[in-house]
Amino acid sequence: MSKPVIATASLAGCFGCHMSFLDIDERILELIELVEFDKSPIDDLKKFTRPVDIGLIEGGCCNAENVEVLRYFRENCRILVSVGECAIMGGLPAMRNLIPLKECLEEAYLNSPTVAPEDRLIPNDEELPLLLNRVYPCHEIVKIDYFLPGCPPSADLIWEALMALIHSQPLKLDYPLIKYD
Amino acid sequence: MPDKIKFTIDGKDCYAEPGQTIYEAAKANGVFIPVLCHYEGLKPVGSCRICSVRANGRWMTSCTQPVTNGMVIENATPEVEAYRKAIIEMLFVEGNHFCPTCEKSGNCELQALAYRYQIMVPQFPYLFPKREIEAFPGFLLEHNRCIQCQRCVRAIQTEDGQKIFALKNRSKDLRINVDLKLAARMTEKEVQKAMDICPVGAILKKEVGFRIPIGKRKYDQKPIGSEVEENK
Amino acid sequence: MDPIRKILQKYKRDRTRLIDILKDIQESEGSITQQAIELVAKHLKISRAEIEGVITFYHFLSDRPLGKYAVYLNNSITSEMAGRQKVAEALEKETGCKFGQTSEDNLVSLFETSCVGMNDQEPAALINGVVFTSLNEEKVRKIVAGMKRGLAAQEMVEEYGDGANGHELVRAMVKNNIRKAGAVIFDEFTPGQAIAQALNKTPEGVIEEIKKANLLGRGGAGFPTGLKWELCRQEKSDQHYVVCNADEGEPGTFKDRVILTERPQMVFEGMAIAGYAVGAHLGILYLRHEYTYLKKYFEYLLQKMREEGILGKNILGRGFDFDIEIKSGAGAYVCGEESALIESAEGKRGEPRDRPPFPVQKGYLDKPTTVNNVETLAASARIMLRGSSWFRTLGTSVSAGTKVLSISGDCQRPGIYEVEFGITVRELLEMAGAQDTLAVQVGGPSGNCISESGFGRKICYSDLATGGSFIIFNRRRDLFAVVRNFLDFFIEESCGWCVPCRAGNVLLKKKFEKIVAGLGTAQDLAELEAWGKIIKSMSRCGLGQTSPNPVLTTLTNFRELYESRINKKADFIPEFDLGQAVMDACQLTGRKFKEESENAR
Ligand SMILES: Cc1cc2nc3c(=O)[nH]c(=O)nc-3n(C[C@H](O)[C@H](O)[C@H](O)COP(=O)(O)O)c2cc1C
Ligand code: SF4
Ligand code: SF4
Ligand code: SF4
Ligand code: FES
Ligand code: FES
């Protein structure tokens, strides 16, 4: 049997969850033995090259591109995991959900004292992904199979979860592993 | 023990003093029933419903219901626990709980219960309501995190019984309303008491917060309720 | 500030009169200003925060200035069915004001409000407390023209309804629509005889007679009235109280309105009889704000009763003192719940209490109190007159007597029907002239929505219990619109005290809308049902415990409707719509949205 394939993505996140993933330290060597990586910032692969077993998503969706990437992951991954508060509930980026998009952009690009008068413009470059009216948790957009809370989730939690998924075993959670901060 | 009340919780024989509530009696018998709005010494209000049990087949809140002789209580059954879990999840989606930025994180009773119930994601959609943060002379009121438990309403009053904290509006718009004039006269000790009594990070004394390092906070290592369960 | 001082003086330092004080201030000043709040706070020695809490709890109290005419248009389902939308549009067009707002010239404020107890003559509205019924665009134009000419709301009432509605102290356009008078409530009633009969017995004897009659509470819950009185009597206390529950807020119920209009003295005598039985000397008529147009009339009648010696000190010279006070709410359905009603009668936010203690143990002012429905008290008076054996010849063995039903919705003869218990839904539909009936909502939103297969069921406590609401929907109606209206009602009327009712109902409605929009899966449907059960089980009072019934009972009786909306094959359907979600950004940047740009991949 071939090794399980893993892919990862960072949407509206801070890469904190990816960093935490790398924090599994020397266990990463063990992991490399167990799995292969496909599309991921870790190996810089931009496209899926084969069907993926486990997709790890960091960050929620704050723009149209996030949504497209997330959907692309859903199409290509057998199991999709929301990793971290941002993926699960929008996280800190979702603090903007309490304010209408218009006000957010006007404050940031028009009214803020740090904007020079000549720069007052809401960015409208066609290359920029369009912002969504609010930040969406991933599971409001595609089906998510598992959730790993934390900001970021601890390396131990990510490790335990990966091992459980790879070996198709139930995830056993010691109390200190679940944290929302 | 002639005067003792005998009852069972999940089949376990328990004893209580007359007049004790189910919650108090359970605690005395080393059985944990989660509470949020209840606080020792304050009159129970039965608002959060997390302490619900099935007593003789009927749903009741254990913080308000006196235990009676022969009562058969279902506490940690899958159904009761699932319903409690739903209450916690409702509270998370009803407000805006950005735990990573919260001063109370690690010491928060709502969060601690969510940990105890191993909530990875709420079954309900996040509502992201628009709520305010209000500033008063000695403290902030973070409405995003308030769970309307009314602990502050009951605990903090003036000497002649006037309410400094009161409820305002109704239904989904229910909020805590602070009396500006009376709040201005609160002593530092009273502010501290309000902050300590609030189960979540809604009442914040100014210029404190994030004092205890991660790992050392109240619920970092052991689940809420373990103090009761160790008492068996 | 003088008028406010005067109001405060009138009510002394009686904390229980806070709602009356606030209502008087609002009537005099147009709203309850910060200054007024300050004065009241000082006067009653309570905090401003607490007073603001009371104001913001009640729909008809406002700390923001209102227009000269405050219009509250009923948004209940029967109003909807009778053309509320058109009336609302006409109101907005004629006044230039939007709902929820006050017009710029401060002439008009427009609000929606829950059922005002006029379901047989919808759409109905309250304008400065005056009831306007059977509204249409034409009438709206006339009314708004009257406002512009400065007429008082009462002056715009051109024609009065039948019976006491035309009394000079009432002068309401409300119609009674009594379609069927029965032997208990709407038979002839001569004041003074029922209380006389009661005073011929001992209090225990009265309780015994009511028990033998097997009178069950008519307010919905069906608690045995005799037992309630007995429990109340047995509580040792220096004071006992009787409260008549005239809050009648369950959408589709308007029978108490008609009983109070046509048989007020029978109700008052019933209160006195209850008072005699439990050992009370004061009765409180808790009259819903929407019915305050009857208050002056009642006060006149109470005075008359005192003069005739059938109320007040030493009734009929038999040494029994009993008087009646009228208190009013200010717009909150939950105040019909007996413990919330007591809180409200004490001048507080109408939030239910925890039980135990029950009102019969600790009720009004923490004294033993019996709370009874209008119809229950009227029936007690009749039982005193005709005896329990006679009473039990009516109805069924479990459910003795008659029930006054309020029938509304799709039928030719909406109105009041006093029928014997045991009557079937089908018989009622025939009586009311209903055709092509799809569903009947028995017992209001908190009750049961039944389909044709249930039309053989009986109205009685052991089958279909109802406080009186009976709303008919024909096959052209969209049942989802009905459920939606009811869910909105509960969301609006939840007191908010407890989590499952406050938050749960909002979430339940969201799930419901997802399914109705065709975005539901089998799992969504299962969750809808499961969430409903959680709310039912975990809520604190009867409101929350019945609030998911619109969903749960239609799920039972019209499951196929829901099944046809869901996608059985999909295991996940998002509500998320990318095109919608980027619309704001497109508008702000002037860009167009193209789905699936390749660079994402
Ligand atoms: C939300 C709610 C609203 C209620 N509204 C009314 C009402 O408008 N009128 C009424 O008589 N009972 C109402 N009830 C029932 C009362 O709590 C109480 O049972 C009743 O007044 C007792 O009178 P009875 O025994 O004569 O029926 C309501 C209950 C709930 C939970
Ligand atoms: S109050 Fe508790 S649950 Fe809410 S954000 Fe703070 S720590 Fe999290
Ligand atoms: S501020 Fe805190 S104590 Fe007060 S109601 Fe809100 S959560 Fe409870
Ligand atoms: S069930 Fe609803 S109405 Fe009743 S106490 Fe709870 S929130 Fe208030
Ligand atoms: S990026 Fe990991 S929690 Fe926000
Ligand atoms: S702890 Fe009992 S209801 Fe909140």
mmCIF file with all atom_site columns, C-alpha atoms in Angstrom, chain C residues 68-69 71 90-96 105 107-108 110 127 132 135-153 155-158:
data_model
loop_
_atom_site.group_PDB
_atom_site.id
_atom_site.type_symbol
_atom_site.label_atom_id
_atom_site.label_alt_id
_atom_site.label_comp_id
_atom_site.label_asym_id
_atom_site.label_entity_id
_atom_site.label_seq_id
_atom_site.pdbx_PDB_ins_code
_atom_site.Cartn_x
_atom_site.Cartn_y
_atom_site.Cartn_z
_atom_site.occupancy
_atom_site.B_iso_or_equiv
_atom_site.pdbx_formal_charge
_atom_site.auth_seq_id
_atom_site.auth_comp_id
_atom_site.auth_asym_id
_atom_site.auth_atom_id
_atom_site.pdbx_PDB_model_num
ATOM 1  C CA . LYS C 1 68  ? -47.898 62.177 17.921 1.00 0.00 ? 68  LYS C CA 1
ATOM 2  C CA . TYR C 1 69  ? -49.580 59.028 16.643 1.00 0.00 ? 69  TYR C CA 1
ATOM 3  C CA . VAL C 1 71  ? -49.275 53.057 15.226 1.00 0.00 ? 71  VAL C CA 1
ATOM 4  C CA . ALA C 1 90  ? -50.284 51.993 2.530  1.00 0.00 ? 90  ALA C CA 1
ATOM 5  C CA . LEU C 1 91  ? -49.270 53.201 5.983  1.00 0.00 ? 91  LEU C CA 1
ATOM 6  C CA . GLU C 1 92  ? -45.716 53.748 4.857  1.00 0.00 ? 92  GLU C CA 1
ATOM 7  C CA . LYS C 1 93  ? -46.810 55.481 1.682  1.00 0.00 ? 93  LYS C CA 1
ATOM 8  C CA . GLU C 1 94  ? -49.346 57.765 3.294  1.00 0.00 ? 94  GLU C CA 1
ATOM 9  C CA . THR C 1 95  ? -47.179 58.755 6.240  1.00 0.00 ? 95  THR C CA 1
ATOM 10 C CA . GLY C 1 96  ? -43.823 58.771 4.445  1.00 0.00 ? 96  GLY C CA 1
ATOM 11 C CA . ASP C 1 105 ? -42.382 65.802 11.173 1.00 0.00 ? 105 ASP C CA 1
ATOM 12 C CA . LEU C 1 107 ? -46.424 63.054 13.378 1.00 0.00 ? 107 LEU C CA 1
ATOM 13 C CA . VAL C 1 108 ? -46.334 59.271 13.164 1.00 0.00 ? 108 VAL C CA 1
ATOM 14 C CA . LEU C 1 110 ? -44.925 52.943 12.831 1.00 0.00 ? 110 LEU C CA 1
ATOM 15 C CA . ILE C 1 127 ? -53.192 53.845 17.361 1.00 0.00 ? 127 ILE C CA 1
ATOM 16 C CA . PHE C 1 132 ? -58.672 49.868 14.587 1.00 0.00 ? 132 PHE C CA 1
ATOM 17 C CA . LEU C 1 135 ? -58.034 47.770 7.988  1.00 0.00 ? 135 LEU C CA 1
ATOM 18 C CA . ASN C 1 136 ? -57.523 48.197 4.268  1.00 0.00 ? 136 ASN C CA 1
ATOM 19 C CA . GLU C 1 137 ? -55.808 50.720 2.057  1.00 0.00 ? 137 GLU C CA 1
ATOM 20 C CA . GLU C 1 138 ? -58.886 52.889 1.879  1.00 0.00 ? 138 GLU C CA 1
ATOM 21 C CA . LYS C 1 139 ? -59.232 53.071 5.657  1.00 0.00 ? 139 LYS C CA 1
ATOM 22 C CA . VAL C 1 140 ? -55.546 53.790 6.055  1.00 0.00 ? 140 VAL C CA 1
ATOM 23 C CA . ARG C 1 141 ? -55.835 56.769 3.737  1.00 0.00 ? 141 ARG C CA 1
ATOM 24 C CA . LYS C 1 142 ? -58.705 58.119 5.790  1.00 0.00 ? 142 LYS C CA 1
ATOM 25 C CA . ILE C 1 143 ? -56.921 57.579 9.080  1.00 0.00 ? 143 ILE C CA 1
ATOM 26 C CA . VAL C 1 144 ? -53.723 59.230 7.945  1.00 0.00 ? 144 VAL C CA 1
ATOM 27 C CA . ALA C 1 145 ? -55.733 62.148 6.566  1.00 0.00 ? 145 ALA C CA 1
ATOM 28 C CA . GLY C 1 146 ? -57.328 62.420 10.006 1.00 0.00 ? 146 GLY C CA 1
ATOM 29 C CA . MET C 1 147 ? -53.913 62.456 11.636 1.00 0.00 ? 147 MET C CA 1
ATOM 30 C CA . LYS C 1 148 ? -52.819 65.246 9.357  1.00 0.00 ? 148 LYS C CA 1
ATOM 31 C CA . ARG C 1 149 ? -55.870 67.204 10.418 1.00 0.00 ? 149 ARG C CA 1
ATOM 32 C CA . GLY C 1 150 ? -54.925 66.610 14.045 1.00 0.00 ? 150 GLY C CA 1
ATOM 33 C CA . LEU C 1 151 ? -57.899 64.440 15.010 1.00 0.00 ? 151 LEU C CA 1
ATOM 34 C CA . ALA C 1 152 ? -57.545 62.370 18.160 1.00 0.00 ? 152 ALA C CA 1
ATOM 35 C CA . ALA C 1 153 ? -57.359 58.645 17.444 1.00 0.00 ? 153 ALA C CA 1
ATOM 36 C CA . GLU C 1 155 ? -62.324 60.706 16.908 1.00 0.00 ? 155 GLU C CA 1
ATOM 37 C CA . MET C 1 156 ? -61.446 58.577 13.914 1.00 0.00 ? 156 MET C CA 1
ATOM 38 C CA . VAL C 1 157 ? -63.558 55.701 15.172 1.00 0.00 ? 157 VAL C CA 1
ATOM 39 C CA . GLU C 1 158 ? -66.729 56.186 13.158 1.00 0.00 ? 158 GLU C CA 1
#
